Every structure is written in structure tokens, then in C-alpha cells.
Tab-separated table of C-alpha atoms in Angstrom:
chain	number	residue	atom	x	y	z
A	1	MET	CA	77.078	130.361	100.647
A	2	LYS	CA	79.241	132.484	102.953
A	3	THR	CA	77.046	131.625	105.948
A	4	SER	CA	77.541	127.883	105.448
A	5	ARG	CA	81.296	128.380	105.083
A	6	LEU	CA	81.400	130.459	108.268
A	7	ARG	CA	79.351	127.826	110.061
A	8	GLU	CA	81.769	125.121	108.900
A	9	VAL	CA	84.736	127.117	110.218
A	10	LEU	CA	82.956	127.661	113.539
A	11	TYR	CA	82.238	123.932	113.809
A	12	LEU	CA	85.958	123.317	113.436
A	13	LEU	CA	87.135	126.084	115.762
A	14	PHE	CA	84.620	125.725	118.594
A	15	PRO	CA	85.805	122.286	119.836
A	16	LEU	CA	89.426	123.444	119.630
A	17	LEU	CA	88.646	126.599	121.597
A	18	ALA	CA	86.641	124.611	124.163
A	19	VAL	CA	89.518	122.169	124.683
A	20	MET	CA	92.001	125.049	125.047
A	21	LEU	CA	89.798	126.785	127.638
A	22	LEU	CA	89.268	123.544	129.555
A	23	TRP	CA	93.009	122.922	129.445
A	24	GLU	CA	93.782	126.427	130.738
A	25	PHE	CA	91.195	126.150	133.513
A	26	SER	CA	92.458	122.702	134.538
A	27	SER	CA	96.078	123.847	134.612
A	28	ARG	CA	95.181	126.724	136.930
A	29	THR	CA	93.216	124.375	139.212
A	30	ILE	CA	95.830	121.612	139.328
A	31	SER	CA	99.473	122.276	140.216
A	32	SER	CA	101.187	123.607	137.096
A	33	SER	CA	104.295	121.477	137.622
A	34	PHE	CA	102.164	118.367	137.015
A	35	PHE	CA	99.808	119.863	134.436
A	36	PRO	CA	101.256	122.875	132.575
A	37	GLY	CA	98.923	125.221	130.754
A	38	PRO	CA	98.795	125.771	127.004
A	39	GLU	CA	100.856	128.963	127.174
A	40	GLU	CA	103.726	127.214	128.961
A	41	VAL	CA	103.562	124.228	126.608
A	42	PHE	CA	103.653	126.435	123.493
A	43	ARG	CA	106.505	128.494	124.961
A	44	SER	CA	108.498	125.310	125.645
A	45	PHE	CA	107.709	124.035	122.152
A	46	PHE	CA	109.051	127.183	120.482
A	47	THR	CA	112.114	127.156	122.753
A	48	LEU	CA	112.814	123.563	121.715
A	49	LEU	CA	112.263	124.549	118.104
A	50	THR	CA	114.582	127.575	118.137
A	51	LYS	CA	117.128	127.167	120.950
A	52	GLY	CA	116.974	123.466	121.739
A	53	ASP	CA	116.785	121.533	124.975
A	54	MET	CA	119.265	121.622	127.877
A	55	GLU	CA	121.910	120.033	125.659
A	56	ARG	CA	121.186	122.532	122.834
A	57	ILE	CA	119.670	119.820	120.634
A	58	ARG	CA	116.831	121.310	118.619
A	59	LEU	CA	113.542	119.692	117.658
A	60	HIS	CA	114.485	118.949	114.053
A	61	GLU	CA	117.541	117.012	115.264
A	62	HIS	CA	115.393	114.924	117.616
A	63	ILE	CA	112.979	114.232	114.746
A	64	PHE	CA	115.861	113.265	112.446
A	65	TYR	CA	117.333	110.771	114.931
A	66	SER	CA	113.899	109.322	115.686
A	67	LEU	CA	113.279	108.772	111.972
A	68	LEU	CA	116.699	107.122	111.649
A	69	ARG	CA	115.842	104.731	114.477
A	70	VAL	CA	112.469	103.873	112.947
A	71	LEU	CA	114.025	103.353	109.524
A	72	GLY	CA	116.825	101.217	111.000
A	73	GLY	CA	114.490	99.017	113.044
A	74	PHE	CA	112.092	98.668	110.119
A	75	THR	CA	114.914	97.762	107.721
A	76	ILE	CA	116.198	95.097	110.111
A	77	ALA	CA	112.644	93.764	110.521
A	78	CYS	CA	112.137	93.540	106.756
A	79	SER	CA	115.517	91.911	106.173
A	80	THR	CA	114.792	89.225	108.782
A	81	ALA	CA	111.025	88.702	108.475
A	82	ILE	CA	110.709	88.490	104.689
A	83	PRO	CA	113.312	85.719	104.132
A	84	LEU	CA	112.076	83.816	107.189
A	85	GLY	CA	108.455	84.225	106.043
A	86	ILE	CA	109.339	82.943	102.579
A	87	LEU	CA	111.167	79.975	104.077
A	88	MET	CA	108.343	79.204	106.520
A	89	GLY	CA	105.769	79.525	103.738
A	90	LEU	CA	107.641	77.175	101.429
A	91	ARG	CA	108.750	74.561	103.960
A	92	GLU	CA	106.167	73.227	106.396
A	93	GLY	CA	108.895	71.665	108.550
A	94	VAL	CA	110.560	75.041	109.125
A	95	TYR	CA	107.195	76.512	110.090
A	96	ARG	CA	106.428	73.712	112.557
A	97	SER	CA	109.868	73.784	114.171
A	98	SER	CA	109.952	77.570	114.608
A	99	LYS	CA	106.298	77.869	115.634
A	100	SER	CA	106.936	76.850	119.247
A	101	VAL	CA	109.506	79.633	119.657
A	102	LEU	CA	107.855	82.423	117.672
A	103	GLU	CA	104.193	82.050	118.625
A	104	PRO	CA	104.551	82.803	122.364
A	105	ILE	CA	106.716	85.853	121.623
A	106	ARG	CA	104.312	87.110	118.956
A	107	PHE	CA	101.485	87.749	121.396
A	108	ILE	CA	103.529	89.849	123.820
A	109	PRO	CA	102.981	93.525	122.923
A	110	PRO	CA	106.186	95.363	121.947
A	111	LEU	CA	105.566	97.934	124.683
A	112	ALA	CA	105.692	95.173	127.300
A	113	TRP	CA	109.272	94.425	126.240
A	114	ILE	CA	110.505	97.967	126.916
A	115	PRO	CA	111.504	97.527	130.604
A	116	LEU	CA	113.389	94.298	129.891
A	117	VAL	CA	115.035	95.695	126.771
A	118	PHE	CA	116.144	98.845	128.589
A	119	LEU	CA	117.782	96.659	131.251
A	120	LEU	CA	119.540	94.330	128.813
A	121	LEU	CA	120.480	96.602	125.907
A	122	SER	CA	122.034	100.036	125.756
A	123	GLY	CA	122.271	102.895	123.315
A	124	THR	CA	120.513	102.804	119.994
A	125	TRP	CA	120.157	99.010	120.098
A	126	ARG	CA	117.334	99.198	122.616
A	127	TYR	CA	115.264	101.424	120.320
A	128	LEU	CA	116.065	99.353	117.248
A	129	PHE	CA	115.032	96.146	119.023
A	130	VAL	CA	111.632	97.475	120.128
A	131	ILE	CA	110.945	98.852	116.629
A	132	TRP	CA	112.134	95.592	115.072
A	133	LEU	CA	109.871	93.596	117.364
A	134	GLY	CA	106.848	95.739	116.523
A	135	ALA	CA	107.396	95.400	112.773
A	136	PHE	CA	108.733	91.834	112.571
A	137	PHE	CA	105.613	89.775	113.237
A	138	PRO	CA	103.162	91.562	110.893
A	139	ILE	CA	105.718	91.288	108.085
A	140	LEU	CA	106.495	87.640	108.901
A	141	ILE	CA	102.857	86.529	109.125
A	142	ASN	CA	101.809	88.325	105.935
A	143	THR	CA	104.834	87.071	103.997
A	144	MET	CA	104.245	83.498	105.114
A	145	GLY	CA	100.524	83.761	104.335
A	146	GLY	CA	101.172	85.240	100.905
A	147	ILE	CA	103.611	82.460	100.053
A	148	LYS	CA	101.212	79.747	101.257
A	149	ARG	CA	98.292	81.269	99.328
A	150	THR	CA	100.132	81.245	96.016
A	151	ASN	CA	97.905	79.689	93.380
A	152	PRO	CA	99.135	76.074	92.952
A	153	THR	CA	98.140	76.183	89.285
A	154	LEU	CA	100.725	78.915	88.659
A	155	VAL	CA	103.415	76.789	90.286
A	156	GLU	CA	102.414	73.717	88.248
A	157	VAL	CA	102.416	75.705	84.995
A	158	SER	CA	105.868	77.040	85.826
A	159	LYS	CA	107.160	73.531	86.507
A	160	SER	CA	105.535	72.165	83.351
A	161	PHE	CA	107.487	74.747	81.352
A	162	GLY	CA	110.675	73.337	82.871
A	163	ALA	CA	111.402	75.977	85.494
A	164	LYS	CA	113.521	74.835	88.403
A	165	SER	CA	112.191	75.296	91.933
A	166	GLY	CA	114.415	78.329	92.612
A	167	THR	CA	113.211	80.015	89.436
A	168	THR	CA	109.597	79.182	90.299
A	169	VAL	CA	109.984	80.763	93.721
A	170	LYS	CA	111.717	83.840	92.299
A	171	LYS	CA	109.492	84.372	89.244
A	172	VAL	CA	106.100	83.033	90.389
A	173	VAL	CA	105.726	82.561	94.145
A	174	ILE	CA	107.305	85.789	95.422
A	175	PRO	CA	105.607	88.070	92.850
A	176	SER	CA	102.219	86.517	93.646
A	177	ALA	CA	102.851	87.037	97.375
A	178	LEU	CA	104.146	90.595	96.935
A	179	PRO	CA	100.820	92.339	97.706
A	180	GLU	CA	100.603	90.548	101.055
A	181	ILE	CA	104.281	91.186	101.797
A	182	LEU	CA	103.784	94.902	101.145
A	183	SER	CA	100.640	94.861	103.265
A	184	GLY	CA	102.624	93.338	106.132
A	185	MET	CA	105.287	96.008	105.688
A	186	ARG	CA	102.640	98.717	105.822
A	187	VAL	CA	101.164	97.271	109.026
A	188	GLY	CA	104.641	96.792	110.494
A	189	LEU	CA	105.564	100.397	109.805
A	190	GLY	CA	102.376	101.598	111.482
């Protein structure tokens, strides 16, 4: 039993050790200013963790502000994509009229927008826009698809019980599309 456990630990440690040795050897072969070794990287990491960078901003502060940007961009994406997806799923005319604008933009990767965004926007807005763009289309497409795939029988039953169209959307259509909306949010956050 102990031998198999030791073997399992060695299987985990050997690749890590091999990569570290290869890294160290490569950093000594190549100029260290372009390819620093593991010791220098770990030293810089702990300096950033304890003392901070040149502006005395420590790692946890950088992480905090990065999470705020991601949360802000994701929140803006959800608050724009979900209502638009619901509207496009319910009204075919809205989908057809917005399709010519949204479809070409959808296929451009968010990373390809970075140079243009950094030229046109400044401050936090540039980060929020790129995050928004990366999350917007998965949420929009899944929301629209979930709304369109709502079981028509459920809508007819709701109407036969006298529900108005707004109530049907709120009580039947959106809850039935919720799994796909949440799936789009999960993909958008990734």
C-alpha cells in the first residue's frame, strides 16, 4: 500500500521536477533578461506578495482590482445581453434588424479588439469593454435560444388560463429559458 502511494507521489513530482530543471537549464543558456530562471521568478513573486511592485502595490491589491474589473464587465454584459436576448427571442423583427449589426462583430475574437480599444478608450473603461465583449455574445445567443426554444404548449396553456402576454413572458417563458441563460452566463464568465 505504501509503495503504491509513494509511486503516485513520484509520478506527480517527477514531471514538475523535470520542468523546473529544464527551465533552470534554459534560463542559464538563454539571456536571463529575456528568460529568467525559476529562482528569480519566485523571488520576484514573493517581493510582489510582501513589498509590492515599484508603486508599492501588492499582489492582493492587483488581484482585487482585476476581480472588480471582471465583475463590472460581466455585470454590464448580463444587464445588456439578457434583455436584448429576451427581446430578440420574442420578436423576430428585432432579431432580423439587429442581426446585420451583431453577427459580424460576434465573430471577431475579443482579443483582436484590444489594440483598437486601447487607442479609443482610457482607464478602466478599456478593460470593462473587452470583458463585456467577451461575455456579451455567449449570454445573448443562449438567452435568445432559450427564449425561442420555450415549449409552445406552455405558452398556449398560459394564454388559455387568461394570462396576458407580459405575465406569460415573466412566469412561463423566462423561467423555461433560465437554464440556457445561466449556461450562457457561465460560458461568458469563462
